[in-house]
């Protein structure tokens, strides 16, 4: 057993060691490597790679302890905010590191000694700096693909084989070994319902400069049947992208018709009205624009001399070209956030009711775009309506006092970890008490392009 060391002594020793590491890196940055020769540079590269991997192993240890702190139970959400503010990495990456740490760090029990890590051999390799993040991701993918019927003994052998290859080779070799392991343990593709449910999922990539988005993932057999059916409906010459249903010349490829078939099915599903309601209004596409831009776009469609305005934004923060918006509006009713004449629509309800109306949510879509907490990227579709003065203490359900907040951030306000105030310009500013209130400009890129500062005057300061 090692010598017991108090928390304060350990903190002081860690600070000393971290300062030494910082000092070493500072000196290396300032020391010229122009004359050391390439053979020594190769040696340096090897040492730096090992140090980076060692640092990654320590990082997972720290993140694992933060995710399950023995002395600060219940403060995980607040600690994530602290990590986000100090490390400047996305919350999703913080959570990913915590989840990975759960698998390669000892697991706590309510009673009794800690359990070994879920992947103990991987844990040892990570702690020793023998494998990198790319190796770790490939090992994780292979272990997750193993069918549920694989025995515990075989899982250990698979893990040992993958770690052995990772220590000796690059991640591409580990990936190839993973494919071979798939063939050995499941040559017939024998997956049960639990395996399929575990693997299903779609990833919608970021929207590119041309408006296109990459879609990837795995669909279960039932979903594949629906895709096949809608694709079959879009046979050559039918259901063209412009909406034509009659037979006409068609030079689309099979993959393009499959794309149009999926779009057809989604469009029909929304138009059916059978998807119910989402946060107070029928499930449909929410598009935010202005009456002037909509009018300009309508004229630009028929007059090439009139420039097309900038794209509208959907409740999911997708850039929707105005030409597409107009085409979509001809096929169904979509909510347009246009407020020049709202006198007949009650949007100032005071204390008459607590829950925001559909009209009030539409105003939030237009003004906020998504969650209003600074740097939160959750779009309006995933946001709740927050009373700027909490309803429980007399807040009114008025459109100019209601703002979007995603579920986790809304809960943080309710717990008092964040405070909000309405600025003179009508935006919602947030503060955790350690810095001045700030607004979220992430959903308003035009403000970032203009380098607009936060509103200078904050109400209530």
XYZ file of C-alpha atoms in Angstrom:
461
model
C 0.000 0.000 0.000
C 1.266 3.477 -0.841
C 1.726 6.160 1.762
C -1.487 8.021 2.593
C -1.502 11.618 1.398
C -4.086 14.230 2.291
C -6.154 16.023 -0.344
C -4.452 19.365 0.252
C -0.993 17.789 -0.023
C -1.969 15.973 -3.235
C -3.328 19.183 -4.731
C -0.106 21.021 -3.942
C 2.031 18.224 -5.412
C -0.069 18.092 -8.583
C 0.292 21.856 -8.997
C 4.067 21.567 -8.668
C 4.213 18.793 -11.266
C 1.897 20.618 -13.659
C 4.016 23.758 -13.301
C 7.095 21.699 -14.142
C 5.399 20.334 -17.256
C 4.346 23.840 -18.282
C 7.880 25.091 -17.733
C 9.358 22.255 -19.801
C 6.996 22.925 -22.705
C 7.727 26.657 -22.518
C 11.466 25.992 -22.715
C 11.046 23.536 -25.609
C 8.931 26.033 -27.544
C 11.642 28.657 -27.156
C 14.539 26.249 -27.899
C 15.414 26.108 -31.604
C 15.266 22.672 -33.259
C 16.718 23.887 -36.555
C 20.093 22.192 -36.066
C 19.196 18.957 -34.253
C 18.856 16.829 -37.408
C 15.941 14.750 -38.634
C 17.005 11.546 -36.867
C 16.676 13.347 -33.541
C 13.391 14.950 -34.705
C 12.018 11.433 -35.191
C 13.044 10.640 -31.609
C 11.365 13.851 -30.446
C 8.185 12.962 -32.330
C 8.092 9.550 -30.629
C 8.573 11.075 -27.186
C 5.987 13.798 -27.774
C 3.448 11.256 -29.047
C 3.944 9.111 -25.955
C 3.611 12.164 -23.727
C 0.407 13.194 -25.486
C -1.023 9.703 -24.945
C 0.055 9.748 -21.298
C -1.624 13.104 -20.916
C -4.773 11.652 -22.500
C -4.758 8.807 -19.983
C -4.493 11.260 -17.090
C -7.240 13.354 -18.653
C -9.588 10.329 -18.722
C -8.779 9.660 -15.069
C -9.699 13.230 -14.142
C -12.861 13.250 -16.283
C -13.951 9.930 -14.814
C -13.584 11.282 -11.289
C -15.414 14.484 -12.219
C -18.297 12.437 -13.638
C -18.677 10.550 -10.348
C -17.207 12.805 -7.647
C -17.264 11.155 -4.207
C -17.179 14.517 -2.431
C -19.434 16.574 -4.676
C -22.425 14.368 -5.469
C -25.107 16.195 -7.469
C -22.772 18.857 -8.870
C -22.026 17.119 -12.175
C -23.994 19.631 -14.243
C -22.281 22.572 -12.597
C -18.894 20.951 -13.114
C -19.632 20.473 -16.810
C -20.321 24.201 -17.030
C -17.005 24.868 -15.288
C -15.142 22.584 -17.706
C -16.846 24.186 -20.703
C -15.959 27.689 -19.513
C -12.314 26.878 -18.742
C -11.415 24.341 -21.443
C -13.431 25.889 -24.316
C -14.498 22.496 -25.651
C -18.091 21.565 -26.571
C -20.294 20.027 -23.905
C -20.810 16.975 -26.125
C -17.046 16.372 -26.089
C -16.991 16.734 -22.303
C -19.768 14.143 -22.005
C -18.022 11.857 -24.532
C -14.854 11.902 -22.442
C -16.842 11.150 -19.304
C -18.578 8.197 -20.987
C -15.266 6.820 -22.228
C -13.786 7.254 -18.770
C -16.668 5.196 -17.353
C -15.482 2.262 -19.459
C -11.759 2.435 -18.712
C -11.799 3.550 -15.090
C -12.647 1.488 -11.959
C -16.388 1.551 -11.234
C -17.758 2.549 -7.846
C -20.343 0.544 -5.932
C -22.745 1.746 -3.285
C -21.049 -0.710 -0.935
C -17.853 -2.721 -1.165
C -14.615 -2.129 -3.055
C -14.538 -0.601 -6.551
C -15.182 -2.876 -9.510
C -12.533 -3.237 -12.229
C -12.991 -1.208 -15.435
C -15.337 -2.549 -18.095
C -12.307 -2.689 -20.435
C -9.394 -3.366 -18.058
C -6.775 -4.186 -20.717
C -7.615 -1.046 -22.641
C -7.454 0.910 -19.387
C -3.918 -0.321 -18.709
C -2.780 0.581 -22.237
C -4.298 4.056 -22.008
C -2.748 4.717 -18.598
C 0.666 3.614 -19.905
C 0.439 5.935 -22.906
C 0.728 2.937 -25.244
C -2.335 3.721 -27.385
C -3.752 6.903 -28.830
C -7.259 8.306 -29.128
C -7.611 6.892 -32.660
C -6.749 3.397 -31.396
C -9.184 3.832 -28.533
C -12.070 4.737 -30.833
C -11.488 1.712 -33.097
C -11.301 -0.653 -30.123
C -14.525 0.810 -28.734
C -16.316 0.366 -32.075
C -15.286 -3.272 -32.358
C -16.240 -4.110 -28.785
C -19.621 -2.412 -29.237
C -20.308 -4.403 -32.425
C -19.885 -7.784 -30.732
C -23.224 -9.633 -30.551
C -24.743 -9.978 -27.109
C -24.336 -13.775 -27.288
C -20.517 -13.558 -27.185
C -19.260 -14.938 -23.857
C -17.364 -12.900 -21.288
C -14.228 -15.015 -21.883
C -14.344 -14.360 -25.623
C -14.844 -10.644 -25.039
C -11.663 -10.571 -22.959
C -9.782 -12.361 -25.758
C -11.092 -9.875 -28.326
C -10.041 -6.975 -26.108
C -6.580 -8.510 -25.615
C -6.132 -8.986 -29.364
C -7.170 -5.434 -30.173
C -4.887 -3.931 -27.525
C -1.987 -6.059 -28.759
C -2.466 -4.752 -32.303
C -2.942 -1.167 -31.094
C 0.356 -1.195 -29.189
C 2.245 -2.448 -32.275
C 0.410 -0.790 -35.163
C -1.577 2.241 -36.248
C -5.352 2.607 -35.925
C -6.021 1.440 -39.495
C -4.545 -1.963 -38.623
C -6.736 -2.085 -35.516
C -9.732 -1.243 -37.701
C -8.860 -4.096 -40.092
C -8.447 -6.460 -37.125
C -11.871 -5.371 -35.901
C -13.447 -6.291 -39.238
C -11.779 -9.698 -39.101
C -13.082 -10.216 -35.567
C -16.596 -9.408 -36.833
C -16.245 -12.158 -39.430
C -15.022 -14.670 -36.858
C -17.610 -14.046 -34.161
C -20.583 -13.371 -36.398
C -20.013 -14.869 -39.873
C -23.745 -15.149 -40.584
C -24.741 -11.732 -39.291
C -26.685 -13.371 -36.454
C -27.923 -10.406 -34.435
C -30.922 -10.446 -32.131
C -33.405 -7.628 -31.490
C -31.287 -6.185 -28.686
C -28.233 -6.010 -30.969
C -30.185 -4.250 -33.701
C -31.764 -1.821 -31.240
C -28.318 -1.022 -29.865
C -26.796 -0.328 -33.292
C -29.620 1.653 -34.875
C -29.049 5.356 -35.328
C -28.664 8.132 -37.862
C -26.123 10.945 -37.866
C -27.094 14.185 -39.590
C -23.869 16.011 -40.412
C -23.338 19.741 -40.375
C -24.812 21.725 -43.213
C -22.178 22.578 -45.810
C -21.661 25.914 -47.574
C -23.805 24.660 -50.464
C -26.679 23.804 -48.114
C -26.152 20.052 -48.425
C -25.816 17.757 -45.379
C -24.311 14.288 -45.066
C -26.587 11.604 -43.596
C -25.101 8.344 -42.331
C -25.895 5.561 -39.917
C -27.648 2.230 -39.505
C -31.350 1.480 -39.974
C -33.195 -1.582 -38.720
C -35.010 -4.022 -41.054
C -38.404 -2.352 -40.595
C -37.047 1.085 -41.457
C -35.295 -0.379 -44.497
C -38.660 -1.703 -45.720
C -40.107 1.807 -45.590
C -37.112 3.262 -47.434
C -37.391 0.587 -50.119
C -41.105 1.266 -50.538
C -40.797 5.029 -50.935
C -37.815 4.564 -53.240
C -39.849 2.204 -55.413
C -42.576 4.865 -55.690
C -40.030 7.284 -57.117
C -39.443 5.278 -60.266
C -37.874 6.942 -63.323
C -39.972 9.852 -64.476
C -42.147 10.059 -61.351
C -42.004 12.330 -58.292
C -39.353 14.654 -59.662
C -37.640 17.128 -57.315
C -39.856 19.936 -58.638
C -42.949 18.038 -57.458
C -44.054 16.701 -60.850
C -46.027 13.455 -60.596
C -46.615 12.804 -64.299
C -44.290 10.766 -66.491
C -41.474 12.928 -67.896
C -37.818 12.568 -68.926
C -35.675 11.666 -65.948
C -31.889 11.443 -65.760
C -31.624 10.822 -62.001
C -29.372 8.061 -60.675
C -30.674 5.319 -58.404
C -29.157 6.990 -55.341
C -30.755 10.317 -56.278
C -34.178 8.660 -56.632
C -33.651 7.013 -53.240
C -32.982 10.462 -51.767
C -36.154 11.811 -53.364
C -38.120 8.814 -52.093
C -37.076 9.438 -48.487
C -37.979 13.109 -48.901
C -41.357 12.085 -50.334
C -42.065 9.828 -47.356
C -41.086 12.455 -44.783
C -43.099 15.118 -46.568
C -46.173 12.879 -46.708
C -45.800 11.971 -43.047
C -45.752 15.624 -41.973
C -48.624 16.531 -44.317
C -50.761 13.705 -42.932
C -51.165 15.474 -39.602
C -50.687 12.155 -37.816
C -47.439 13.128 -36.091
C -49.297 14.995 -33.367
C -48.075 18.187 -31.724
C -44.643 19.380 -30.697
C -44.456 21.898 -27.867
C -47.874 23.379 -28.532
C -48.283 23.342 -32.319
C -48.694 20.751 -35.056
C -45.512 19.021 -36.192
C -44.410 20.989 -39.225
C -41.492 22.980 -40.574
C -40.913 26.254 -38.753
C -39.258 28.875 -40.959
C -38.234 32.296 -39.686
C -37.859 35.204 -42.058
C -39.313 38.690 -42.548
C -42.200 39.884 -44.643
C -39.848 42.094 -46.683
C -37.519 39.179 -47.456
C -40.432 36.910 -48.331
C -41.858 39.537 -50.685
C -38.458 40.092 -52.303
C -37.966 36.346 -52.777
C -41.376 35.976 -54.402
C -40.437 38.638 -56.974
C -36.916 37.231 -57.435
C -38.365 33.875 -58.484
C -39.879 35.442 -61.598
C -37.512 38.380 -62.136
C -33.798 37.477 -62.484
C -32.823 41.129 -62.004
C -34.040 41.048 -58.391
C -31.492 39.453 -56.016
C -32.639 36.546 -53.881
C -32.423 37.396 -50.146
C -30.454 35.380 -47.638
C -31.850 31.979 -46.614
C -34.518 31.647 -43.965
C -33.702 29.692 -40.821
C -35.717 26.739 -39.581
C -36.457 25.807 -35.993
C -33.607 23.317 -36.293
C -31.238 26.140 -37.363
C -31.018 24.884 -40.948
C -30.360 27.449 -43.663
C -33.368 27.124 -45.991
C -32.973 28.917 -49.345
C -35.890 31.261 -49.980
C -36.635 29.559 -53.293
C -37.092 26.255 -51.430
C -39.217 27.947 -48.765
C -41.597 29.338 -51.375
C -41.855 25.942 -53.081
C -42.566 24.233 -49.757
C -45.194 26.830 -48.820
C -47.208 25.974 -51.932
C -47.667 22.394 -50.686
C -48.587 22.940 -47.059
C -49.099 25.424 -44.267
C -45.864 26.347 -42.550
C -45.530 28.825 -39.729
C -43.878 32.028 -40.881
C -42.700 34.367 -38.150
C -44.139 37.611 -39.548
C -45.255 40.148 -36.940
C -46.168 43.314 -38.817
C -49.822 42.748 -37.936
C -50.423 40.614 -34.864
C -53.189 42.657 -33.312
C -55.727 39.842 -33.700
C -53.478 37.232 -32.093
C -53.147 37.306 -28.268
C -49.463 37.200 -27.375
C -49.614 39.178 -24.115
C -51.406 36.970 -21.598
C -50.051 38.240 -18.270
C -51.019 35.759 -15.551
C -53.933 34.249 -17.497
C -51.959 31.101 -18.266
C -48.490 29.701 -17.624
C -47.782 27.677 -20.785
C -46.710 29.649 -23.849
C -49.011 29.581 -26.868
C -47.992 28.450 -30.334
C -47.850 32.097 -31.450
C -45.522 32.970 -28.580
C -43.230 30.052 -29.424
C -43.101 31.263 -33.023
C -41.908 34.659 -31.789
C -39.173 32.868 -29.829
C -38.189 30.992 -32.990
C -37.817 34.264 -34.859
C -36.076 36.339 -32.184
C -33.951 33.690 -30.436
C -33.426 30.943 -33.021
C -32.551 28.512 -30.253
C -31.418 28.322 -26.636
C -30.447 31.787 -25.411
C -27.715 30.713 -22.978
C -24.373 32.021 -24.302
C -22.697 29.629 -26.754
C -25.406 26.958 -26.488
C -26.125 25.531 -29.955
C -29.418 23.762 -29.224
C -31.973 24.891 -31.848
C -35.528 26.017 -31.258
C -36.972 22.563 -31.951
C -35.121 21.323 -28.836
C -35.880 24.294 -26.600
C -38.419 25.055 -23.899
C -39.937 28.464 -23.150
C -38.420 30.263 -20.167
C -40.166 33.093 -18.294
C -37.610 35.875 -17.806
C -39.158 36.426 -14.384
C -40.020 32.960 -13.181
C -43.737 32.158 -13.224
C -43.549 30.939 -9.632
C -42.581 34.418 -8.421
C -45.066 36.394 -10.495
C -43.647 36.270 -14.031
C -46.032 37.050 -16.891
C -46.673 34.937 -19.985
C -46.023 37.819 -22.370
C -44.213 37.421 -25.681
C -41.512 39.957 -24.812
C -40.770 38.159 -21.536
C -40.567 34.612 -22.927
C -37.341 33.182 -24.304
C -35.985 29.867 -25.520
C -33.836 27.698 -23.230
C -32.921 24.068 -23.828
C -34.068 21.580 -21.189
C -30.784 21.282 -19.243
C -30.153 25.043 -19.207
C -33.766 25.776 -18.252
C -33.331 23.419 -15.301
C -30.108 25.184 -14.311
C -31.958 28.502 -14.132
C -34.642 26.911 -11.959
C -31.921 25.642 -9.602
C -30.384 29.116 -9.364
C -27.092 28.228 -11.054
C -27.789 30.763 -13.807
C -29.593 34.106 -13.598
C -31.262 35.810 -16.542
C -32.268 39.386 -17.329
C -33.851 41.092 -20.335
C -31.632 43.639 -22.060
C -32.823 47.031 -23.331
C -32.734 45.591 -26.846
C -35.148 42.806 -25.863
C -32.679 39.912 -25.728
C -32.115 37.562 -22.805
C -28.750 37.856 -21.034
C -27.342 35.113 -18.771
C -24.813 35.144 -15.942
C -23.561 32.582 -13.448
C -22.692 35.357 -11.021
C -18.965 35.368 -11.802
C -19.097 37.507 -14.965
C -21.381 40.151 -16.519
C -24.591 38.999 -18.233
C -24.085 37.901 -21.838
C -26.407 37.143 -24.747
C -26.091 34.196 -27.125
C -25.054 35.214 -30.627
C -24.489 31.655 -31.857
C -27.931 31.612 -33.519
C -27.322 35.038 -35.085
C -24.179 34.636 -37.220
C -24.894 37.952 -38.927
C -24.133 39.666 -35.606
C -20.801 37.871 -35.374
C -19.952 38.920 -38.925
C -20.698 42.540 -38.030
C -18.753 42.133 -34.770
C -21.798 43.396 -32.901
C -21.027 43.630 -29.183
C -23.405 42.417 -26.537
C -26.088 45.004 -25.842
C -24.298 47.682 -23.788
C -27.069 48.248 -21.271
C -28.408 45.337 -19.227
C -31.723 45.820 -17.526
C -31.562 45.390 -13.804
C -27.828 46.049 -13.472
